[in-house]
Amino acid sequence: MSDFLDVPEASRSAAAVPAPVSSHVSGESVRQAREKGEPRFPGGPKADPAGSHFERRIRSFQPRRSRVTTGQADALQRLWPAWGLDIDGQRVIDFAEMFGNENPVVLEIGFGMGEATAQMAAADPGTDILAVDVHTPGQGNLLGLAEHNGLSNIRVGNGDAIILLREMLRPDALDGVRVYFPDPWPKKRHHKRRLIQPEFLSLAATRLKPGAIVHCATDWEPYAEQMLEVLTAHPDFENTQADGGFAPRPDFRPLTRFEGQGLDKGHVVNDLLFRRVPHQVPSTV
């Protein structure tokens, strides 16, 4: 039986801190003293891959400390060199080289513990998924799920998705972007931290092929309304729904336990599916 957690997408993007230990007790959290400057996971994800190379700005994610199980730590150390990507902004990614094929590639931003990501990868092996988060336990968990289930179409990115989009992806590189249950930043003074903003969509549009889908889902209704407003107003995207509203949850997005529990409590989950419109070619007179 795998010791990687089959847990809901309840956690928002976060960063973790503990170091692995040599014992491998299923599911146990690990903390171990280490020398100053010693990496938490040698050969694994870096604490701050982009460092000070890029400008300071308001981010849509906030690192939070949480523990890493021994199974997750083991996956990080063994699998990161082959299946992990530190988002340092220093090179442009070749997806054919990264995945070893020419399949379409979807970027998932914020995957929590990776349960839904692994399910979608298993259900659609012909689509490659680059899943990005800063939550170290989730990174290790998703790597472990990928190995345990033989999912060769998953790669795990560590760092800021904005830097990835802006510095490391070619134009028209992506066949889709998925943003499921991002941090809603509910306080009004924090709304500027929300990911789905006009500037983000303009950047994403340059990396999406015409016809590619941006798929968002949230259980925070005020954020869902803002997402709908922002996406509807953006000239590079069109709603896939004829009525201009929210979409039914598509079959390919799994219903997680976290989401199911919310639905049982009367929470409303809204999906938005918007299509990248073809590039506009200036007319000549």
GROMACS .gro file of N, CA and C in nm, residues 48-155:
model
  324
   48ASP      N    1   1.383   2.888  -0.275
   48ASP     CA    2   1.347   3.008  -0.350
   48ASP      C    3   1.420   3.004  -0.484
   49PRO      N    4   1.367   2.927  -0.580
   49PRO     CA    5   1.442   2.903  -0.703
   49PRO      C    6   1.474   3.028  -0.785
   50ALA      N    7   1.384   3.128  -0.785
   50ALA     CA    8   1.409   3.248  -0.864
   50ALA      C    9   1.498   3.347  -0.791
   51GLY      N   10   1.514   3.331  -0.659
   51GLY     CA   11   1.600   3.417  -0.581
   51GLY      C   12   1.566   3.563  -0.598
   52SER      N   13   1.668   3.644  -0.615
   52SER     CA   14   1.647   3.790  -0.630
   52SER      C   15   1.665   3.834  -0.775
   53HIS      N   16   1.650   3.740  -0.869
   53HIS     CA   17   1.670   3.773  -1.010
   53HIS      C   18   1.560   3.863  -1.065
   54PHE      N   19   1.443   3.862  -1.002
   54PHE     CA   20   1.328   3.932  -1.059
   54PHE      C   21   1.271   4.031  -0.959
   55GLU      N   22   1.186   4.119  -1.011
   55GLU     CA   23   1.133   4.230  -0.931
   55GLU      C   24   1.047   4.180  -0.817
   56ARG      N   25   1.042   4.259  -0.712
   56ARG     CA   26   0.949   4.231  -0.604
   56ARG      C   27   0.810   4.278  -0.648
   57ARG      N   28   0.709   4.199  -0.617
   57ARG     CA   29   0.572   4.237  -0.652
   57ARG      C   30   0.477   4.163  -0.560
   58ILE      N   31   0.351   4.204  -0.564
   58ILE     CA   32   0.249   4.136  -0.485
   58ILE      C   33   0.225   3.999  -0.545
   59ARG      N   34   0.227   3.898  -0.460
   59ARG     CA   35   0.208   3.761  -0.507
   59ARG      C   36   0.070   3.709  -0.469
   60SER      N   37   0.022   3.614  -0.547
   60SER     CA   38  -0.110   3.557  -0.521
   60SER      C   39  -0.105   3.441  -0.424
   61PHE      N   40   0.016   3.402  -0.383
   61PHE     CA   41   0.030   3.291  -0.289
   61PHE      C   42   0.108   3.336  -0.167
   62GLN      N   43   0.084   3.268  -0.057
   62GLN     CA   44   0.153   3.300   0.068
   62GLN      C   45   0.210   3.172   0.125
   63PRO      N   46   0.342   3.162   0.137
   63PRO     CA   47   0.401   3.040   0.192
   63PRO      C   48   0.352   3.014   0.334
   64ARG      N   49   0.323   2.885   0.362
   64ARG     CA   50   0.287   2.843   0.496
   64ARG      C   51   0.367   2.719   0.531
   65ARG      N   52   0.401   2.707   0.655
   65ARG     CA   53   0.482   2.595   0.701
   65ARG      C   54   0.393   2.474   0.730
   66SER      N   55   0.434   2.359   0.682
   66SER     CA   56   0.365   2.236   0.718
   66SER      C   57   0.463   2.120   0.706
   67ARG      N   58   0.428   2.011   0.766
   67ARG     CA   59   0.521   1.900   0.778
   67ARG      C   60   0.519   1.810   0.656
   68VAL      N   61   0.630   1.744   0.635
   68VAL     CA   62   0.647   1.651   0.524
   68VAL      C   63   0.658   1.511   0.582
   69THR      N   64   0.582   1.417   0.528
   69THR     CA   65   0.594   1.279   0.573
   69THR      C   66   0.721   1.216   0.518
   70THR      N   67   0.761   1.106   0.575
   70THR     CA   68   0.881   1.038   0.526
   70THR      C   69   0.862   0.989   0.383
   71GLY      N   70   0.741   0.946   0.348
   71GLY     CA   71   0.716   0.902   0.211
   71GLY      C   72   0.729   1.017   0.113
   72GLN      N   73   0.675   1.133   0.149
   72GLN     CA   74   0.687   1.251   0.063
   72GLN      C   75   0.832   1.295   0.050
   73ALA      N   76   0.905   1.293   0.162
   73ALA     CA   77   1.046   1.331   0.158
   73ALA      C   78   1.126   1.237   0.069
   74ASP      N   79   1.097   1.110   0.078
   74ASP     CA   80   1.166   1.011  -0.005
   74ASP      C   81   1.139   1.037  -0.153
   75ALA      N   82   1.012   1.069  -0.186
   75ALA     CA   83   0.978   1.097  -0.326
   75ALA      C   84   1.049   1.222  -0.375
   76LEU      N   85   1.055   1.325  -0.293
   76LEU     CA   86   1.123   1.448  -0.332
   76LEU      C   87   1.269   1.422  -0.365
   77GLN      N   88   1.335   1.344  -0.281
   77GLN     CA   89   1.478   1.321  -0.303
   77GLN      C   90   1.505   1.229  -0.421
   78ARG      N   91   1.421   1.127  -0.440
   78ARG     CA   92   1.446   1.032  -0.548
   78ARG      C   93   1.398   1.080  -0.684
   79LEU      N   94   1.281   1.145  -0.687
   79LEU     CA   95   1.213   1.172  -0.814
   79LEU      C   96   1.230   1.313  -0.866
   80TRP      N   97   1.266   1.408  -0.776
   80TRP     CA   98   1.276   1.546  -0.823
   80TRP      C   99   1.375   1.565  -0.937
   81PRO      N  100   1.494   1.504  -0.933
   81PRO     CA  101   1.588   1.527  -1.043
   81PRO      C  102   1.531   1.492  -1.181
   82ALA      N  103   1.442   1.394  -1.187
   82ALA     CA  104   1.386   1.352  -1.317
   82ALA      C  105   1.252   1.418  -1.347
   83TRP      N  106   1.169   1.442  -1.246
   83TRP     CA  107   1.031   1.486  -1.269
   83TRP      C  108   1.002   1.624  -1.212
   84GLY      N  109   1.098   1.689  -1.153
   84GLY     CA  110   1.075   1.819  -1.091
   84GLY      C  111   1.137   1.933  -1.171
   85LEU      N  112   1.082   2.052  -1.152
   85LEU     CA  113   1.131   2.171  -1.220
   85LEU      C  114   1.133   2.287  -1.121
   86ASP      N  115   1.251   2.342  -1.096
   86ASP     CA  116   1.261   2.464  -1.018
   86ASP      C  117   1.241   2.583  -1.111
   87ILE      N  118   1.144   2.667  -1.079
   87ILE     CA  119   1.111   2.781  -1.164
   87ILE      C  120   1.205   2.895  -1.129
   88ASP      N  121   1.318   2.898  -1.200
   88ASP     CA  122   1.420   2.999  -1.171
   88ASP      C  123   1.421   3.113  -1.274
   89GLY      N  124   1.346   3.097  -1.383
   89GLY     CA  125   1.340   3.202  -1.484
   89GLY      C  126   1.464   3.215  -1.569
   90GLN      N  127   1.552   3.116  -1.565
   90GLN     CA  128   1.681   3.129  -1.631
   90GLN      C  129   1.690   3.056  -1.765
   91ARG      N  130   1.585   2.986  -1.805
   91ARG     CA  131   1.589   2.915  -1.933
   91ARG      C  132   1.448   2.898  -1.986
   92VAL      N  133   1.439   2.870  -2.115
   92VAL     CA  134   1.311   2.844  -2.179
   92VAL      C  135   1.293   2.692  -2.190
   93ILE      N  136   1.176   2.645  -2.149
   93ILE     CA  137   1.149   2.502  -2.142
   93ILE      C  138   1.112   2.447  -2.280
   94ASP      N  139   1.166   2.330  -2.310
   94ASP     CA  140   1.126   2.253  -2.427
   94ASP      C  141   1.038   2.139  -2.377
   95PHE      N  142   0.907   2.149  -2.399
   95PHE     CA  143   0.816   2.048  -2.347
   95PHE      C  144   0.840   1.910  -2.408
   96ALA      N  145   0.877   1.905  -2.535
   96ALA     CA  146   0.905   1.775  -2.598
   96ALA      C  147   1.020   1.706  -2.527
   97GLU      N  148   1.120   1.784  -2.487
   97GLU     CA  149   1.233   1.727  -2.413
   97GLU      C  150   1.191   1.692  -2.271
   98MET      N  151   1.111   1.777  -2.207
   98MET     CA  152   1.071   1.753  -2.069
   98MET      C  153   0.988   1.625  -2.055
   99PHE      N  154   0.891   1.607  -2.146
   99PHE     CA  155   0.801   1.493  -2.134
   99PHE      C  156   0.838   1.376  -2.225
  100GLY      N  157   0.926   1.400  -2.320
  100GLY     CA  158   0.966   1.293  -2.410
  100GLY      C  159   0.863   1.260  -2.515
  101ASN      N  160   0.774   1.357  -2.547
  101ASN     CA  161   0.673   1.335  -2.649
  101ASN      C  162   0.623   1.469  -2.701
  102GLU      N  163   0.531   1.465  -2.797
  102GLU     CA  164   0.475   1.586  -2.856
  102GLU      C  165   0.329   1.607  -2.815
  103ASN      N  166   0.289   1.549  -2.703
  103ASN     CA  167   0.151   1.559  -2.658
  103ASN      C  168   0.116   1.701  -2.615
  104PRO      N  169  -0.013   1.735  -2.617
  104PRO     CA  170  -0.054   1.866  -2.566
  104PRO      C  171  -0.017   1.879  -2.418
  105VAL      N  172   0.010   2.002  -2.375
  105VAL     CA  173   0.053   2.028  -2.238
  105VAL      C  174  -0.042   2.128  -2.173
  106VAL      N  175  -0.087   2.092  -2.054
  106VAL     CA  176  -0.173   2.179  -1.973
  106VAL      C  177  -0.097   2.220  -1.849
  107LEU      N  178  -0.105   2.347  -1.816
  107LEU     CA  179  -0.044   2.400  -1.694
  107LEU      C  180  -0.150   2.406  -1.584
  108GLU      N  181  -0.120   2.343  -1.470
  108GLU     CA  182  -0.208   2.352  -1.354
  108GLU      C  183  -0.138   2.436  -1.248
  109ILE      N  184  -0.205   2.541  -1.203
  109ILE     CA  185  -0.145   2.633  -1.106
  109ILE      C  186  -0.212   2.610  -0.970
  110GLY      N  187  -0.135   2.559  -0.875
  110GLY     CA  188  -0.186   2.533  -0.741
  110GLY      C  189  -0.260   2.402  -0.735
  111PHE      N  190  -0.192   2.293  -0.695
  111PHE     CA  191  -0.256   2.161  -0.697
  111PHE      C  192  -0.275   2.100  -0.559
  112GLY      N  193  -0.243   2.175  -0.453
  112GLY     CA  194  -0.265   2.121  -0.319
  112GLY      C  195  -0.182   1.996  -0.295
  113MET      N  196  -0.247   1.885  -0.263
  113MET     CA  197  -0.179   1.758  -0.239
  113MET      C  198  -0.172   1.671  -0.365
  114GLY      N  199  -0.229   1.718  -0.475
  114GLY     CA  200  -0.210   1.650  -0.603
  114GLY      C  201  -0.308   1.539  -0.633
  115GLU      N  202  -0.409   1.519  -0.547
  115GLU     CA  203  -0.504   1.409  -0.569
  115GLU      C  204  -0.576   1.424  -0.702
  116ALA      N  205  -0.634   1.542  -0.726
  116ALA     CA  206  -0.709   1.563  -0.850
  116ALA      C  207  -0.617   1.558  -0.971
  117THR      N  208  -0.497   1.613  -0.958
  117THR     CA  209  -0.401   1.612  -1.068
  117THR      C  210  -0.370   1.470  -1.112
  118ALA      N  211  -0.343   1.384  -1.015
  118ALA     CA  212  -0.311   1.245  -1.046
  118ALA      C  213  -0.428   1.175  -1.113
  119GLN      N  214  -0.550   1.202  -1.067
  119GLN     CA  215  -0.667   1.141  -1.129
  119GLN      C  216  -0.685   1.186  -1.273
  120MET      N  217  -0.665   1.315  -1.298
  120MET     CA  218  -0.680   1.365  -1.434
  120MET      C  219  -0.572   1.311  -1.526
  121ALA      N  220  -0.450   1.298  -1.475
  121ALA     CA  221  -0.341   1.243  -1.555
  121ALA      C  222  -0.367   1.097  -1.591
  122ALA      N  223  -0.422   1.022  -1.495
  122ALA     CA  224  -0.452   0.881  -1.521
  122ALA      C  225  -0.564   0.866  -1.622
  123ALA      N  226  -0.662   0.954  -1.616
  123ALA     CA  227  -0.778   0.944  -1.705
  123ALA      C  228  -0.746   0.991  -1.847
  124ASP      N  229  -0.641   1.072  -1.864
  124ASP     CA  230  -0.607   1.127  -1.995
  124ASP      C  231  -0.457   1.118  -2.018
  125PRO      N  232  -0.405   0.997  -2.042
  125PRO     CA  233  -0.260   0.980  -2.057
  125PRO      C  234  -0.202   1.049  -2.180
  126GLY      N  235  -0.288   1.091  -2.274
  126GLY     CA  236  -0.240   1.159  -2.393
  126GLY      C  237  -0.219   1.308  -2.373
  127THR      N  238  -0.247   1.360  -2.253
  127THR     CA  239  -0.223   1.500  -2.221
  127THR      C  240  -0.118   1.508  -2.110
  128ASP      N  241  -0.017   1.590  -2.130
  128ASP     CA  242   0.086   1.611  -2.029
  128ASP      C  243   0.045   1.725  -1.937
  129ILE      N  244   0.077   1.712  -1.810
  129ILE     CA  245   0.040   1.812  -1.710
  129ILE      C  246   0.166   1.863  -1.641
  130LEU      N  247   0.188   1.994  -1.649
  130LEU     CA  248   0.290   2.059  -1.568
  130LEU      C  249   0.217   2.123  -1.451
  131ALA      N  250   0.231   2.066  -1.332
  131ALA     CA  251   0.159   2.109  -1.214
  131ALA      C  252   0.252   2.191  -1.125
  132VAL      N  253   0.213   2.314  -1.094
  132VAL     CA  254   0.301   2.408  -1.025
  132VAL      C  255   0.242   2.444  -0.889
  133ASP      N  256   0.326   2.442  -0.787
  133ASP     CA  257   0.285   2.483  -0.654
  133ASP      C  258   0.412   2.515  -0.575
  134VAL      N  259   0.394   2.571  -0.455
  134VAL     CA  260   0.508   2.595  -0.366
  134VAL      C  261   0.491   2.518  -0.236
  135HIS      N  262   0.397   2.426  -0.234
  135HIS     CA  263   0.365   2.347  -0.115
  135HIS      C  264   0.448   2.219  -0.118
  136THR      N  265   0.555   2.216  -0.039
  136THR     CA  266   0.649   2.105  -0.046
  136THR      C  267   0.585   1.969  -0.016
  137PRO      N  268   0.502   1.955   0.088
  137PRO     CA  269   0.437   1.825   0.108
  137PRO      C  270   0.354   1.783  -0.013
  138GLY      N  271   0.284   1.879  -0.075
  138GLY     CA  272   0.206   1.846  -0.193
  138GLY      C  273   0.293   1.803  -0.310
  139GLN      N  274   0.407   1.870  -0.327
  139GLN     CA  275   0.500   1.832  -0.433
  139GLN      C  276   0.545   1.687  -0.414
  140GLY      N  277   0.585   1.654  -0.292
  140GLY     CA  278   0.628   1.518  -0.265
  140GLY      C  279   0.516   1.418  -0.282
  141ASN      N  280   0.395   1.457  -0.239
  141ASN     CA  281   0.281   1.367  -0.249
  141ASN      C  282   0.245   1.338  -0.394
  142LEU      N  283   0.246   1.443  -0.477
  142LEU     CA  284   0.212   1.424  -0.618
  142LEU      C  285   0.318   1.340  -0.688
  143LEU      N  286   0.444   1.363  -0.658
  143LEU     CA  287   0.549   1.278  -0.717
  143LEU      C  288   0.529   1.132  -0.678
  144GLY      N  289   0.495   1.110  -0.551
  144GLY     CA  290   0.471   0.973  -0.508
  144GLY      C  291   0.351   0.910  -0.574
  145LEU      N  292   0.244   0.986  -0.590
  145LEU     CA  293   0.126   0.935  -0.659
  145LEU      C  294   0.158   0.903  -0.805
  146ALA      N  295   0.236   0.990  -0.870
  146ALA     CA  296   0.273   0.966  -1.009
  146ALA      C  297   0.352   0.836  -1.023
  147GLU      N  298   0.449   0.816  -0.934
  147GLU     CA  299   0.528   0.693  -0.939
  147GLU      C  300   0.443   0.571  -0.909
  148HIS      N  301   0.364   0.580  -0.802
  148HIS     CA  302   0.283   0.466  -0.758
  148HIS      C  303   0.185   0.422  -0.865
  149ASN      N  304   0.132   0.519  -0.942
  149ASN     CA  305   0.031   0.488  -1.042
  149ASN      C  306   0.085   0.484  -1.184
  150GLY      N  307   0.217   0.493  -1.198
  150GLY     CA  308   0.279   0.484  -1.330
  150GLY      C  309   0.240   0.597  -1.423
  151LEU      N  310   0.232   0.719  -1.370
  151LEU     CA  311   0.187   0.834  -1.449
  151LEU      C  312   0.308   0.910  -1.503
  152SER      N  313   0.344   0.883  -1.626
  152SER     CA  314   0.461   0.946  -1.686
  152SER      C  315   0.429   1.083  -1.745
  153ASN      N  316   0.303   1.125  -1.740
  153ASN     CA  317   0.261   1.251  -1.802
  153ASN      C  318   0.246   1.364  -1.700
  154ILE      N  319   0.313   1.352  -1.585
  154ILE     CA  320   0.312   1.458  -1.484
  154ILE      C  321   0.453   1.508  -1.460
  155ARG      N  322   0.469   1.639  -1.457
  155ARG     CA  323   0.591   1.701  -1.408
  155ARG      C  324   0.549   1.804  -1.303
   0.00000   0.00000   0.00000
